Short mmCIF file of C-alpha atoms in Angstrom, two decimals:
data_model
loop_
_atom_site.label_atom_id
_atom_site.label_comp_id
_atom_site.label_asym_id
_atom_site.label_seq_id
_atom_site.Cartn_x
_atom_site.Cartn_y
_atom_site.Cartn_z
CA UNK I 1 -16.46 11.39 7.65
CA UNK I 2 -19.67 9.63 6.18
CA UNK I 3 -21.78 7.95 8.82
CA UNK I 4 -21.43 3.97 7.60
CA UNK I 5 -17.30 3.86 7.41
CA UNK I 6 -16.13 0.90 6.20
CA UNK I 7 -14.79 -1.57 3.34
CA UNK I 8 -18.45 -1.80 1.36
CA UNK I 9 -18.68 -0.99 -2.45
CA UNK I 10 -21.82 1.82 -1.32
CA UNK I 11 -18.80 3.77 1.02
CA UNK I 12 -16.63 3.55 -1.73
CA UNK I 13 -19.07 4.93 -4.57
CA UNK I 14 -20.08 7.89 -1.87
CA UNK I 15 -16.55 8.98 -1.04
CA UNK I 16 -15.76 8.79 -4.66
CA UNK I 17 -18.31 11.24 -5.28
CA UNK I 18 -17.08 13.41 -1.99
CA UNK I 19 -13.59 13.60 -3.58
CA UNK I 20 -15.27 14.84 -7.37
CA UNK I 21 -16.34 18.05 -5.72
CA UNK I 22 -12.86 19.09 -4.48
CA UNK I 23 -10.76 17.32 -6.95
CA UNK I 24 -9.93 15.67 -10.36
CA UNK I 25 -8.50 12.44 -10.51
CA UNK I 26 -5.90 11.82 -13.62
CA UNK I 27 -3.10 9.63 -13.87
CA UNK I 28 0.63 9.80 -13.24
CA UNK I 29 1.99 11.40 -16.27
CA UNK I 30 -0.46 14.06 -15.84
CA UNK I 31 -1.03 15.01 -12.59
CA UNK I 32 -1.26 18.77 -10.96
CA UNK I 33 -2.44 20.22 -8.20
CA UNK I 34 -6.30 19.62 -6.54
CA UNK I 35 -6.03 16.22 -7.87
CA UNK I 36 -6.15 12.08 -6.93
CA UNK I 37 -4.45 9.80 -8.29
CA UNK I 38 -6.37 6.75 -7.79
CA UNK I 39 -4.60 3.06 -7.73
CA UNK I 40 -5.30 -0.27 -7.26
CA UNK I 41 -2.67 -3.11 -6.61
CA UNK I 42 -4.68 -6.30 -8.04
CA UNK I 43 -3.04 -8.89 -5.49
CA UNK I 44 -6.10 -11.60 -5.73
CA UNK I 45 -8.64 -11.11 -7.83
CA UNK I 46 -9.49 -9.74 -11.49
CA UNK I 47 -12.80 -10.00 -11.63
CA UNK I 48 -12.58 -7.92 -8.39
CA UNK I 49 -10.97 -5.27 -10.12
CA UNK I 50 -13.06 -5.33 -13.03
CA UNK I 51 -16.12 -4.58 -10.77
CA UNK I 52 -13.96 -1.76 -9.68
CA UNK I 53 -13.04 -0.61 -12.94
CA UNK I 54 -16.60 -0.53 -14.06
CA UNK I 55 -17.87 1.56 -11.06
CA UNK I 56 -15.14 4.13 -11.75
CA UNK I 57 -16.55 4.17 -15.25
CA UNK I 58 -19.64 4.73 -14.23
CA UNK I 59 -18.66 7.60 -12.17
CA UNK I 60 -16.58 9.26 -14.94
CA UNK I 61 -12.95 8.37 -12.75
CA UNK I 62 -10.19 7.24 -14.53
CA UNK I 63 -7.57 5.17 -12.59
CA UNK I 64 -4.28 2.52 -12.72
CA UNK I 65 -4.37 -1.02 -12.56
CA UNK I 66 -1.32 -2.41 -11.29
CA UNK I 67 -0.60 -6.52 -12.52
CA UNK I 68 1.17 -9.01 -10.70
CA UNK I 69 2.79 -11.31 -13.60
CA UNK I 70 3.99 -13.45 -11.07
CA UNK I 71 0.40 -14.04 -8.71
CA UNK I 72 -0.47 -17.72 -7.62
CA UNK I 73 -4.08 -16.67 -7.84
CA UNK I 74 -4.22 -15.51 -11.52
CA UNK I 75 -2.57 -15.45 -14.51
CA UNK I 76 -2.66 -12.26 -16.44
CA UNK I 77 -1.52 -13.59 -19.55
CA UNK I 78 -4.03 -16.27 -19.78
CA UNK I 79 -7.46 -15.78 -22.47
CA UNK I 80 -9.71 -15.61 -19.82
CA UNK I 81 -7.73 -13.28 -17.38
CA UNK I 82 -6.28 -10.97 -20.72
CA UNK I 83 -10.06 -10.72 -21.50
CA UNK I 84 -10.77 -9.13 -18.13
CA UNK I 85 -7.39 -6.81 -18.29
CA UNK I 86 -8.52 -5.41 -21.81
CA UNK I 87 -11.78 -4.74 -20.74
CA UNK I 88 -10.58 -2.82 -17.45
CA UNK I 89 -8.64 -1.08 -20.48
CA UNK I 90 -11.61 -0.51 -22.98
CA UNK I 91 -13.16 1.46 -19.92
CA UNK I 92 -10.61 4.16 -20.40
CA UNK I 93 -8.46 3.03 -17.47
CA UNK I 94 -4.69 2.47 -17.33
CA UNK I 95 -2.27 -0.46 -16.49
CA UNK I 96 0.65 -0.43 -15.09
CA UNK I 97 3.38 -3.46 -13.43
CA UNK I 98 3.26 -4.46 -9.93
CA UNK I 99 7.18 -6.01 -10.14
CA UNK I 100 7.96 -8.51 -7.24
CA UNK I 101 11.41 -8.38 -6.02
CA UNK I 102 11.49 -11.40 -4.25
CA UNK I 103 10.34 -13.06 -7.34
CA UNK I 104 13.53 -11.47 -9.06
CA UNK I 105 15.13 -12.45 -6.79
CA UNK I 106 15.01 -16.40 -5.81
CA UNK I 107 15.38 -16.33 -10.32
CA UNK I 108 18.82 -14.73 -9.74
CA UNK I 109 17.08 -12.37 -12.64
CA UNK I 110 18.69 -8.71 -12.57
CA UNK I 111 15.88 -6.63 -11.07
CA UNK I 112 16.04 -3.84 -13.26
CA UNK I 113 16.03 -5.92 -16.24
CA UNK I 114 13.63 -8.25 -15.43
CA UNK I 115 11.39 -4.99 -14.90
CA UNK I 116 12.08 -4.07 -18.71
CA UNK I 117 11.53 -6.81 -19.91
CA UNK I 118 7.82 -7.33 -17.43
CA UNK I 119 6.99 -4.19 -19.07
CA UNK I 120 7.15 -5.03 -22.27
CA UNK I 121 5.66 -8.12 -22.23
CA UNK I 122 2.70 -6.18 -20.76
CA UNK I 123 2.93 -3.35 -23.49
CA UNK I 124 2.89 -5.93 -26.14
CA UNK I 125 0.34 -8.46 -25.13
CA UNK I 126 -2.37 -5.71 -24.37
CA UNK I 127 -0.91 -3.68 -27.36
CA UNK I 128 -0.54 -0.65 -24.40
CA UNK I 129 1.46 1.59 -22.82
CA UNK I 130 3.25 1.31 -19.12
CA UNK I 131 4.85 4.02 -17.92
CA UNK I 132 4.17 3.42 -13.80
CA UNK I 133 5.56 0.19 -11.50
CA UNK I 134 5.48 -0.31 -8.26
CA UNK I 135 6.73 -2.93 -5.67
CA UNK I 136 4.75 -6.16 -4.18
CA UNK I 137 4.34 -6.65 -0.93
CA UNK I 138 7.24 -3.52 0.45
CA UNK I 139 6.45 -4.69 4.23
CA UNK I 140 7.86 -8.08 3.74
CA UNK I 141 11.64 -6.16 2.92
CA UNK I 142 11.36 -2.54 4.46
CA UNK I 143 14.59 -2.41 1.93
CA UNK I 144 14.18 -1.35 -0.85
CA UNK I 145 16.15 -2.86 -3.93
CA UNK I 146 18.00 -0.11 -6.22
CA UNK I 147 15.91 -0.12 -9.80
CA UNK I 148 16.94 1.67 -12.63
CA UNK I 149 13.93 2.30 -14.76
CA UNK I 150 13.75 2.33 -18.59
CA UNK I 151 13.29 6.29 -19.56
CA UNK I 152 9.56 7.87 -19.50
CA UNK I 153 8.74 5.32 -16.77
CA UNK I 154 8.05 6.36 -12.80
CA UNK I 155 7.78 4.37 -9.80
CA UNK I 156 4.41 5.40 -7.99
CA UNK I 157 6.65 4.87 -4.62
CA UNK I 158 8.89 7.36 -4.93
CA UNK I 159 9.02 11.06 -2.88
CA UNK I 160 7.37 12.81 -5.93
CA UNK I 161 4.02 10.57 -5.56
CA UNK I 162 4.30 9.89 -1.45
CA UNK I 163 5.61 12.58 0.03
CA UNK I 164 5.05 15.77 -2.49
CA UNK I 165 1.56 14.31 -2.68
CA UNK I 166 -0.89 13.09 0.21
CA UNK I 167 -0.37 8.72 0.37
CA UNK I 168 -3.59 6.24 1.41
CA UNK I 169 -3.57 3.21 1.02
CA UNK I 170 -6.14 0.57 2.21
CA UNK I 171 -3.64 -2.45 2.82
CA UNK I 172 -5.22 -5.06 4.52
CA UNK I 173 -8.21 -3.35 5.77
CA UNK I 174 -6.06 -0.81 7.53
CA UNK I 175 -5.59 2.72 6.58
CA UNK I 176 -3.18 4.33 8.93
CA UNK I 177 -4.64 7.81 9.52
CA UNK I 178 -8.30 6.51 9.39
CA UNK I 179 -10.30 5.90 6.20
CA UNK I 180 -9.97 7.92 3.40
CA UNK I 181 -13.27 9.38 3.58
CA UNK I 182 -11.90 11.81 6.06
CA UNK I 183 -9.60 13.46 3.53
CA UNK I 184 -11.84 15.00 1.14
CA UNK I 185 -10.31 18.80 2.00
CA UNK I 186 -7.23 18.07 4.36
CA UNK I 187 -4.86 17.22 1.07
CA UNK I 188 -4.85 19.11 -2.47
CA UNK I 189 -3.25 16.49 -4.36
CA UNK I 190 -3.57 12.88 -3.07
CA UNK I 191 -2.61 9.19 -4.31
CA UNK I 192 -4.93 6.79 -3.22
CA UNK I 193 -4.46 3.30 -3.38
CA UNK I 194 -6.65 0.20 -3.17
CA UNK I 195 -7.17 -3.45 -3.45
CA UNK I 196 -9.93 -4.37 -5.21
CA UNK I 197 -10.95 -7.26 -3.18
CA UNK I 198 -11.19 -5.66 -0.01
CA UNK I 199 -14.36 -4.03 -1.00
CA UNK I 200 -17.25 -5.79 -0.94
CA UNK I 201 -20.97 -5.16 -1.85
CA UNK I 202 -21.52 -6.74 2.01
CA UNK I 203 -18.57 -4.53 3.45
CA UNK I 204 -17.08 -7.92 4.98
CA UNK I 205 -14.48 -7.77 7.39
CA UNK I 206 -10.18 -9.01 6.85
CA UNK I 207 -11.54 -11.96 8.51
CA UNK I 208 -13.97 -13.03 6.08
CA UNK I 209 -12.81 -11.52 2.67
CA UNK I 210 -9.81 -14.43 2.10
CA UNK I 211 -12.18 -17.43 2.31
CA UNK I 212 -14.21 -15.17 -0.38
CA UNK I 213 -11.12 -14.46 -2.21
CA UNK I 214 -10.03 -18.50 -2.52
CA UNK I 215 -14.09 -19.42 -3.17
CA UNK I 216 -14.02 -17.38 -6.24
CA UNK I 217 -10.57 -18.39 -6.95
CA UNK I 218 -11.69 -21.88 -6.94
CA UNK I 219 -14.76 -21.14 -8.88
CA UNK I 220 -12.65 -18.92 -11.36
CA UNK I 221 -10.39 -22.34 -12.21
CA UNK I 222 -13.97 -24.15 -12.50
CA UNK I 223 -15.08 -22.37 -15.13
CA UNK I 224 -11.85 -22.69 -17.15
CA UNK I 225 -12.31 -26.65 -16.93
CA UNK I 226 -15.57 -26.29 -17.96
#
């Protein structure tokens, strides 16, 4: 475990590197053994992610972005927010849908084929391919809804991703068998996931990260007024 554990952007970077001597990292249509599969759920912000993005770049780590078409706190298919998704793409990194079933839901929309057709709305506005989905926000309905996926596509839920491989995830500032800087040679073949937001160049706490999260939101919508 490194010495300073916690949520800042310098942990992050160092346990990155940790994880490059034991493993690879790839993506989920090509993953073996002694590798990560790194993830990251974009619930809040984009320009969080980008940061992300470019710090995996700069490490030489490829990962998945999953987008939320249906977020109150951005809008994917807007100029300014497409301009930040193709640039998280243009860094070599992957996309991929983050479907919300409630969302589905309260439309009376056929989940499965509102998850088609959220797919290819993705594949054709950032001229890409999706192959990966996952569910928003799984604690709120420990239930989950029966999808049938369109062929070549995976959910990054199922056993062959969470239980075949090593799950971590960081949700809410809480990783439920202690930060994933301990893991570096207790797992072969991981999947990690993320949120963005949660790390910060300060390493700030659950407690202050949403009033950051709704200051740049509001400063995000300032600049489109502008």
């Amino acid at each position: 475990m490194d010495n300073l554990c916690n949520f800042s952007t310098s942990h992050y970077i160092q346990t990155l590197k940790n994880y490059q001597k034991t493993h690879n990292f790839c993506f989920f249509n090509n993953s073996a053994d002694h590798d990560v599969i790194l993830r990251h759920d974009i619930d809040f912000s984009l320009e969080d992610a980008l940061r992300i993005a470019k710090i995996e770049y700069d490490l030489g780590i490829k990962s998945t972005f999953f987008i939320l078409l249906h977020s109150e706190l951005y809008n994917p298919l807007g100029y300014v927010s497409s301009k930040l998704i193709s640039s998280i793409l243009k860094l070599g990194h992957k996309i991929a849908l983050h479907y919300d079933e409630i969302f589905f839901e309260q439309a009376n929309v056929n989940i499965s084929d509102g998850i088609k057709k959220e797919i290819d709305l993705l594949e054709q506005h950032f001229d890409t391919n999706v192959d990966v989905v996952s569910r928003h926000n799984p604690s709120i309905r420990e239930k989950k809804i029966p999808v049938k996926l369109p062929n070549g596509v995976v959910d990054a839920m199922s056993d062959k991703f969470t239980v075949e491989r090593k799950y971590l995830s960081d949700s809410v500032q809480y990783w439920r068998e202690n930060c994933f800087c301990n893991h570096y040679n207790n797992f072969t073949k991981l999947q990690i996931l993320t949120h963005p937001a949660l790390w910060t160049d300060e390493g700030l706490s659950r407690s202050e990260i949403l009033p950051r999260i709704f200051k740049n939101f509001s400063n995000f919508h300032e600049k489109l007024i502008k």
